[in-house]
PDB file of C-alpha atoms in Angstrom:
ATOM      1  CA  TYR A   1     -57.870 -11.585 -17.391  1.00 44.00           C
ATOM      2  CA  LEU A   2     -56.828 -14.252 -14.853  1.00 44.00           C
ATOM      3  CA  SER A   3     -57.238 -17.348 -17.017  1.00 42.00           C
ATOM      4  CA  THR A   4     -53.504 -18.141 -16.946  1.00 40.00           C
ATOM      5  CA  ASN A   5     -53.550 -18.105 -13.137  1.00 42.00           C
ATOM      6  CA  LYS A   6     -56.313 -20.610 -12.446  1.00 43.00           C
ATOM      7  CA  CYS A   7     -56.164 -22.253  -9.032  1.00 43.00           C
ATOM      8  CA  LYS A   8     -57.418 -25.629  -7.867  1.00 52.00           C
ATOM      9  CA  SER A   9     -60.174 -24.078  -5.773  1.00 77.00           C
ATOM     10  CA  LEU A  10     -62.182 -20.932  -5.241  1.00 89.00           C
ATOM     11  CA  SER A  11     -60.780 -18.913  -2.347  1.00 89.00           C
ATOM     12  CA  LEU A  12     -61.880 -15.287  -2.814  1.00 91.00           C
ATOM     13  CA  VAL A  13     -65.515 -14.182  -2.939  1.00 93.00           C
ATOM     14  CA  TYR A  14     -66.211 -10.461  -3.190  1.00 94.00           C
ATOM     15  CA  LEU A  15     -69.492  -8.714  -2.477  1.00 92.00           C
ATOM     16  CA  ILE A  16     -69.280  -5.335  -4.188  1.00 94.00           C
ATOM     17  CA  ILE A  17     -71.581  -2.680  -2.707  1.00 92.00           C
ATOM     18  CA  PHE A  18     -71.846   0.746  -4.312  1.00 88.00           C
ATOM     19  CA  LYS A  19     -73.540   2.537  -1.377  1.00 88.00           C
ATOM     20  CA  GLU A  20     -71.658   3.049   1.890  1.00 87.00           C
ATOM     21  CA  GLU A  21     -74.691   2.636   4.170  1.00 87.00           C
ATOM     22  CA  MET A  22     -75.679  -0.606   2.455  1.00 88.00           C
ATOM     23  CA  CYS A  23     -72.078  -1.832   2.645  1.00 89.00           C
ATOM     24  CA  LEU A  24     -72.079  -1.346   6.420  1.00 88.00           C
ATOM     25  CA  GLN A  25     -75.416  -3.164   6.724  1.00 86.00           C
ATOM     26  CA  PHE A  26     -74.028  -6.118   4.788  1.00 87.00           C
ATOM     27  CA  GLN A  27     -70.939  -6.112   6.989  1.00 85.00           C
ATOM     28  CA  GLN A  28     -73.050  -6.206  10.163  1.00 84.00           C
ATOM     29  CA  GLU A  29     -75.232  -9.047   8.878  1.00 81.00           C
ATOM     30  CA  VAL A  30     -72.223 -11.089   7.778  1.00 77.00           C
ATOM     31  CA  GLU A  31     -70.576 -10.573  11.163  1.00 77.00           C
ATOM     32  CA  LYS A  32     -73.631 -12.117  12.832  1.00 77.00           C
ATOM     33  CA  ARG A  33     -73.276 -15.241  10.678  1.00 69.00           C
ATOM     34  CA  LYS A  34     -69.529 -15.438  10.270  1.00 62.00           C
ATOM     35  CA  HIS A  35     -67.304 -18.455  10.792  1.00 46.00           C
ATOM     36  CA  GLY A  36     -64.145 -16.961  12.204  1.00 45.00           C
ATOM     37  CA  THR A  37     -63.190 -13.394  12.947  1.00 44.00           C
ATOM     38  CA  PRO A  38     -63.293 -10.517  10.439  1.00 46.00           C
ATOM     39  CA  THR A  39     -60.059  -8.774   9.591  1.00 46.00           C
ATOM     40  CA  LEU A  40     -59.697  -5.041   9.966  1.00 39.00           C
ATOM     41  CA  PRO A  41     -60.410  -2.819   6.939  1.00 44.00           C
ATOM     42  CA  THR A  42     -57.511  -2.700   4.486  1.00 41.00           C
ATOM     43  CA  SER A  43     -56.665   0.805   5.582  1.00 36.00           C
ATOM     44  CA  THR A  44     -55.370  -0.629   8.895  1.00 32.00           C
ATOM     45  CA  ALA A  45     -54.877  -4.361   8.242  1.00 35.00           C
ATOM     46  CA  LYS A  46     -51.935  -5.923   6.488  1.00 36.00           C
ATOM     47  CA  SER A  47     -53.011  -7.426   3.170  1.00 35.00           C
ATOM     48  CA  THR A  48     -51.458 -10.576   1.720  1.00 34.00           C
ATOM     49  CA  LYS A  49     -52.979 -10.016  -1.718  1.00 40.00           C
ATOM     50  CA  LYS A  50     -50.695  -8.840  -4.500  1.00 35.00           C
ATOM     51  CA  LYS A  51     -53.377  -6.544  -5.864  1.00 42.00           C
ATOM     52  CA  LYS A  52     -55.999  -4.607  -3.973  1.00 44.00           C
ATOM     53  CA  ILE A  53     -59.517  -5.034  -5.329  1.00 48.00           C
ATOM     54  CA  GLY A  54     -61.805  -2.087  -4.741  1.00 48.00           C
ATOM     55  CA  ASN A  55     -62.007  -0.275  -1.405  1.00 48.00           C
ATOM     56  CA  GLN A  56     -62.184  -3.265   0.942  1.00 53.00           C
ATOM     57  CA  HIS A  57     -64.070  -2.819   4.199  1.00 65.00           C
ATOM     58  CA  SER A  58     -63.852  -6.236   5.822  1.00 84.00           C
ATOM     59  CA  LYS A  59     -62.945  -9.864   5.244  1.00 85.00           C
ATOM     60  CA  PHE A  60     -64.625 -12.889   6.809  1.00 82.00           C
ATOM     61  CA  ASP A  61     -63.424 -16.478   6.762  1.00 83.00           C
ATOM     62  CA  ILE A  62     -66.218 -18.823   5.665  1.00 78.00           C
ATOM     63  CA  SER A  63     -64.000 -21.900   5.843  1.00 78.00           C
ATOM     64  CA  GLU A  64     -60.291 -22.667   5.960  1.00 80.00           C
ATOM     65  CA  ASN A  65     -59.920 -22.015   2.230  1.00 84.00           C
ATOM     66  CA  LEU A  66     -62.791 -19.647   1.451  1.00 85.00           C
ATOM     67  CA  SER A  67     -63.240 -16.015   2.494  1.00 86.00           C
ATOM     68  CA  VAL A  68     -65.775 -13.313   1.673  1.00 88.00           C
ATOM     69  CA  ASN A  69     -64.774  -9.681   1.283  1.00 91.00           C
ATOM     70  CA  ILE A  70     -67.334  -6.910   1.738  1.00 91.00           C
ATOM     71  CA  VAL A  71     -66.199  -4.106  -0.551  1.00 91.00           C
ATOM     72  CA  LEU A  72     -67.423  -0.581  -1.178  1.00 92.00           C
ATOM     73  CA  GLY A  73     -66.765  -0.071  -4.874  1.00 92.00           C
ATOM     74  CA  ASP A  74     -67.760  -0.397  -8.512  1.00 95.00           C
ATOM     75  CA  ILE A  75     -68.208  -3.969  -9.729  1.00 96.00           C
ATOM     76  CA  THR A  76     -67.554  -2.921 -13.333  1.00 96.00           C
ATOM     77  CA  GLU A  77     -63.950  -2.145 -12.345  1.00 95.00           C
ATOM     78  CA  GLU A  78     -63.190  -5.456 -10.592  1.00 94.00           C
ATOM     79  CA  SER A  79     -60.174  -7.561 -11.594  1.00 95.00           C
ATOM     80  CA  VAL A  80     -61.372 -11.089 -10.823  1.00 96.00           C
ATOM     81  CA  ASP A  81     -62.036 -14.352 -12.647  1.00 97.00           C
ATOM     82  CA  VAL A  82     -65.842 -13.952 -12.635  1.00 98.00           C
ATOM     83  CA  ILE A  83     -68.233 -11.013 -12.357  1.00 98.00           C
ATOM     84  CA  VAL A  84     -71.860 -11.893 -11.613  1.00 97.00           C
ATOM     85  CA  ASN A  85     -74.683  -9.980 -13.302  1.00 95.00           C
ATOM     86  CA  THR A  86     -78.444 -10.172 -12.870  1.00 91.00           C
ATOM     87  CA  ILE A  87     -80.704  -9.845 -15.919  1.00 89.00           C
ATOM     88  CA  ASP A  88     -84.321 -10.553 -16.773  1.00 88.00           C
ATOM     89  CA  LYS A  89     -85.430 -13.299 -19.148  1.00 87.00           C
ATOM     90  CA  SER A  90     -85.263 -10.945 -22.156  1.00 91.00           C
ATOM     91  CA  MET A  91     -81.458 -11.125 -21.772  1.00 93.00           C
ATOM     92  CA  ASN A  92     -81.312  -7.423 -22.590  1.00 94.00           C
ATOM     93  CA  LEU A  93     -78.559  -5.716 -20.600  1.00 95.00           C
ATOM     94  CA  SER A  94     -80.157  -2.294 -21.075  1.00 94.00           C
ATOM     95  CA  ALA A  95     -83.213  -3.378 -19.072  1.00 90.00           C
ATOM     96  CA  GLY A  96     -81.514  -2.983 -15.678  1.00 87.00           C
ATOM     97  CA  ALA A  97     -79.169  -0.566 -13.933  1.00 90.00           C
ATOM     98  CA  LEU A  98     -76.418  -3.135 -13.341  1.00 92.00           C
ATOM     99  CA  GLY A  99     -76.652  -4.458 -16.886  1.00 93.00           C
ATOM    100  CA  LYS A 100     -76.392  -0.937 -18.284  1.00 95.00           C
ATOM    101  CA  ALA A 101     -73.302  -0.229 -16.190  1.00 96.00           C
ATOM    102  CA  LEU A 102     -71.602  -3.455 -17.263  1.00 97.00           C
ATOM    103  CA  LEU A 103     -72.529  -2.852 -20.897  1.00 97.00           C
ATOM    104  CA  LYS A 104     -71.026   0.657 -20.791  1.00 96.00           C
ATOM    105  CA  ARG A 105     -67.763  -0.691 -19.374  1.00 97.00           C
ATOM    106  CA  ALA A 106     -67.595  -3.932 -21.387  1.00 97.00           C
ATOM    107  CA  GLY A 107     -68.710  -2.635 -24.761  1.00 97.00           C
ATOM    108  CA  LYS A 108     -71.166  -4.155 -27.238  1.00 96.00           C
ATOM    109  CA  GLU A 109     -69.450  -7.566 -27.202  1.00 96.00           C
ATOM    110  CA  LEU A 110     -71.091  -8.393 -23.874  1.00 97.00           C
ATOM    111  CA  GLN A 111     -74.599  -8.018 -25.311  1.00 96.00           C
ATOM    112  CA  LYS A 112     -73.532  -9.823 -28.491  1.00 96.00           C
ATOM    113  CA  SER A 113     -72.461 -12.813 -26.400  1.00 95.00           C
ATOM    114  CA  LEU A 114     -75.936 -12.976 -24.871  1.00 95.00           C
ATOM    115  CA  ASP A 115     -77.538 -12.536 -28.282  1.00 95.00           C
ATOM    116  CA  GLU A 116     -75.568 -15.519 -29.586  1.00 93.00           C
ATOM    117  CA  HIS A 117     -76.974 -17.685 -26.803  1.00 92.00           C
ATOM    118  CA  ARG A 118     -80.475 -16.506 -27.693  1.00 89.00           C
ATOM    119  CA  LYS A 119     -79.967 -17.278 -31.395  1.00 90.00           C
ATOM    120  CA  ARG A 120     -78.999 -20.826 -30.446  1.00 90.00           C
ATOM    121  CA  GLY A 121     -82.232 -21.180 -28.514  1.00 88.00           C
ATOM    122  CA  ARG A 122     -80.612 -20.948 -25.102  1.00 87.00           C
ATOM    123  CA  LYS A 123     -82.736 -19.158 -22.525  1.00 83.00           C
ATOM    124  CA  ILE A 124     -81.848 -18.076 -19.037  1.00 82.00           C
ATOM    125  CA  GLU A 125     -83.949 -19.895 -16.468  1.00 79.00           C
ATOM    126  CA  GLU A 126     -84.894 -18.733 -12.979  1.00 74.00           C
ATOM    127  CA  CYS A 127     -81.959 -19.146 -10.554  1.00 75.00           C
ATOM    128  CA  LYS A 128     -79.723 -20.624 -13.280  1.00 86.00           C
ATOM    129  CA  VAL A 129     -76.440 -19.304 -14.661  1.00 93.00           C
ATOM    130  CA  LEU A 130     -75.456 -18.407 -18.223  1.00 93.00           C
ATOM    131  CA  ALA A 131     -71.775 -17.610 -18.862  1.00 95.00           C
ATOM    132  CA  THR A 132     -70.505 -15.205 -21.530  1.00 96.00           C
ATOM    133  CA  GLN A 133     -67.264 -13.630 -22.630  1.00 95.00           C
ATOM    134  CA  PRO A 134     -66.475 -10.404 -20.711  1.00 97.00           C
ATOM    135  CA  GLY A 135     -65.869  -7.901 -23.478  1.00 96.00           C
ATOM    136  CA  LYS A 136     -63.633  -5.191 -22.000  1.00 97.00           C
ATOM    137  CA  LEU A 137     -64.318  -6.137 -18.384  1.00 97.00           C
ATOM    138  CA  LYS A 138     -61.274  -7.262 -16.379  1.00 96.00           C
ATOM    139  CA  CYS A 139     -62.459 -10.825 -15.827  1.00 97.00           C
ATOM    140  CA  VAL A 140     -62.499 -14.187 -17.629  1.00 97.00           C
ATOM    141  CA  ASN A 141     -66.267 -14.688 -17.703  1.00 97.00           C
ATOM    142  CA  VAL A 142     -69.475 -12.937 -16.758  1.00 98.00           C
ATOM    143  CA  PHE A 143     -72.046 -15.178 -15.061  1.00 97.00           C
ATOM    144  CA  HIS A 144     -75.557 -13.951 -15.831  1.00 96.00           C
ATOM    145  CA  THR A 145     -78.453 -15.049 -13.646  1.00 92.00           C
ATOM    146  CA  THR A 146     -82.090 -14.104 -13.212  1.00 87.00           C
ATOM    147  CA  LEU A 147     -84.039 -13.767 -10.005  1.00 79.00           C
ATOM    148  CA  GLU A 148     -87.540 -12.538 -10.827  1.00 69.00           C
ATOM    149  CA  LYS A 149     -89.208 -14.189  -7.811  1.00 68.00           C
ATOM    150  CA  CYS A 150     -86.803 -12.759  -5.283  1.00 65.00           C
ATOM    151  CA  ARG A 151     -86.770 -14.419  -1.873  1.00 74.00           C
ATOM    152  CA  LYS A 152     -83.881 -15.130   0.461  1.00 77.00           C
ATOM    153  CA  SER A 153     -84.133 -18.844  -0.367  1.00 81.00           C
ATOM    154  CA  SER A 154     -83.962 -18.255  -4.136  1.00 83.00           C
ATOM    155  CA  LEU A 155     -81.028 -15.868  -3.662  1.00 88.00           C
ATOM    156  CA  THR A 156     -79.209 -18.642  -1.801  1.00 88.00           C
ATOM    157  CA  VAL A 157     -79.796 -20.945  -4.797  1.00 89.00           C
ATOM    158  CA  VAL A 158     -78.412 -18.335  -7.219  1.00 90.00           C
ATOM    159  CA  VAL A 159     -75.257 -17.719  -5.180  1.00 92.00           C
ATOM    160  CA  THR A 160     -74.719 -21.470  -4.832  1.00 92.00           C
ATOM    161  CA  GLU A 161     -75.106 -21.988  -8.593  1.00 92.00           C
ATOM    162  CA  CYS A 162     -72.564 -19.254  -9.373  1.00 94.00           C
ATOM    163  CA  VAL A 163     -70.013 -20.404  -6.800  1.00 93.00           C
ATOM    164  CA  GLU A 164     -70.274 -24.083  -7.747  1.00 92.00           C
ATOM    165  CA  LYS A 165     -69.775 -23.206 -11.433  1.00 94.00           C
ATOM    166  CA  ALA A 166     -66.728 -21.111 -10.527  1.00 95.00           C
ATOM    167  CA  ILE A 167     -65.351 -24.020  -8.508  1.00 92.00           C
ATOM    168  CA  GLY A 168     -66.060 -26.446 -11.353  1.00 93.00           C
ATOM    169  CA  TRP A 169     -64.214 -24.190 -13.780  1.00 94.00           C
ATOM    170  CA  LYS A 170     -61.293 -23.948 -11.322  1.00 93.00           C
ATOM    171  CA  TYR A 171     -61.505 -20.206 -10.836  1.00 96.00           C
ATOM    172  CA  ASN A 172     -59.976 -18.482  -7.828  1.00 95.00           C
ATOM    173  CA  SER A 173     -62.131 -15.352  -7.448  1.00 96.00           C
ATOM    174  CA  ILE A 174     -65.691 -14.170  -8.059  1.00 97.00           C
ATOM    175  CA  SER A 175     -67.430 -10.824  -7.498  1.00 97.00           C
ATOM    176  CA  PHE A 176     -71.152 -10.468  -6.732  1.00 96.00           C
ATOM    177  CA  PRO A 177     -73.344  -7.375  -6.656  1.00 94.00           C
ATOM    178  CA  ALA A 178     -75.918  -6.903  -3.874  1.00 91.00           C
ATOM    179  CA  ILE A 179     -78.327  -9.293  -5.594  1.00 88.00           C
ATOM    180  CA  GLY A 180     -82.023  -8.645  -5.050  1.00 83.00           C
ATOM    181  CA  THR A 181     -81.709  -5.226  -3.421  1.00 83.00           C
ATOM    182  CA  GLY A 182     -82.748  -3.293  -6.528  1.00 74.00           C
ATOM    183  CA  MET A 183     -86.090  -3.601  -8.305  1.00 70.00           C
ATOM    184  CA  GLN A 184     -86.660  -7.044  -6.753  1.00 71.00           C
ATOM    185  CA  GLY A 185     -87.157  -5.346  -3.391  1.00 75.00           C
ATOM    186  CA  LEU A 186     -85.186  -7.714  -1.161  1.00 82.00           C
ATOM    187  CA  SER A 187     -84.012  -6.110   2.068  1.00 86.00           C
ATOM    188  CA  THR A 188     -80.302  -5.618   2.664  1.00 86.00           C
ATOM    189  CA  ASN A 189     -80.416  -7.999   5.635  1.00 85.00           C
ATOM    190  CA  ASP A 190     -82.172 -10.741   3.650  1.00 86.00           C
ATOM    191  CA  SER A 191     -79.774 -10.328   0.726  1.00 87.00           C
ATOM    192  CA  ALA A 192     -76.737 -10.578   3.010  1.00 86.00           C
ATOM    193  CA  ALA A 193     -78.250 -13.535   4.891  1.00 85.00           C
ATOM    194  CA  GLY A 194     -79.021 -15.432   1.679  1.00 86.00           C
ATOM    195  CA  PHE A 195     -75.544 -14.739   0.374  1.00 87.00           C
ATOM    196  CA  ILE A 196     -73.783 -16.027   3.479  1.00 84.00           C
ATOM    197  CA  ASP A 197     -76.146 -18.984   3.907  1.00 84.00           C
ATOM    198  CA  ALA A 198     -75.064 -20.187   0.461  1.00 87.00           C
ATOM    199  CA  LEU A 199     -71.352 -19.770   1.138  1.00 85.00           C
ATOM    200  CA  GLN A 200     -71.525 -21.537   4.485  1.00 81.00           C
ATOM    201  CA  GLN A 201     -72.979 -24.596   2.752  1.00 81.00           C
ATOM    202  CA  ILE A 202     -70.160 -24.727   0.220  1.00 76.00           C
ATOM    203  CA  ARG A 203     -66.776 -26.298   0.799  1.00 56.00           C
ATOM    204  CA  ALA A 204     -64.427 -25.660  -2.088  1.00 44.00           C
ATOM    205  CA  PRO A 205     -62.337 -28.783  -2.935  1.00 48.00           C
TER     206      PRO A 205
END
């Protein structure tokens, strides 16, 4: 979707939350750890982006060139370079709620891309990233990762892996779900803390 508009560095990180209460909890936790001051919600703040992504609640500057946006919305509808998905080691999208939602929006090609990796003997390892084509999703790639032993520290590793790959591939934007808050049982505060801890350690070139 955005492959013809690649930038030299990653600048936009989106955290897409589908529940309003959870979105506000993430926003509060990020505010505690922020570098810089959050902008107002897009309903009252002037936006410099050409295209609005989701229903943005707040934006926090992590560094001079990197910002995180806490968004109440549907990650399957995002128009970004990368959408992050969490799967188990079976690499079966139908095994989880997020995978099912992405599969419904992307079509069968998304699962076929994973199946091709499996046929070649490629497995998804804990806290590692496997990239596939997006199918009908409005992105360039989907980054699949697994987090079966979910702790804040392992979440930080996963976010770092995804962001560093996006930087290495010269992408400008990436959207994450609320990793770990589903069946893995990670609290909203720990998920938000792990997410921001990873971003604060990264300095995009």
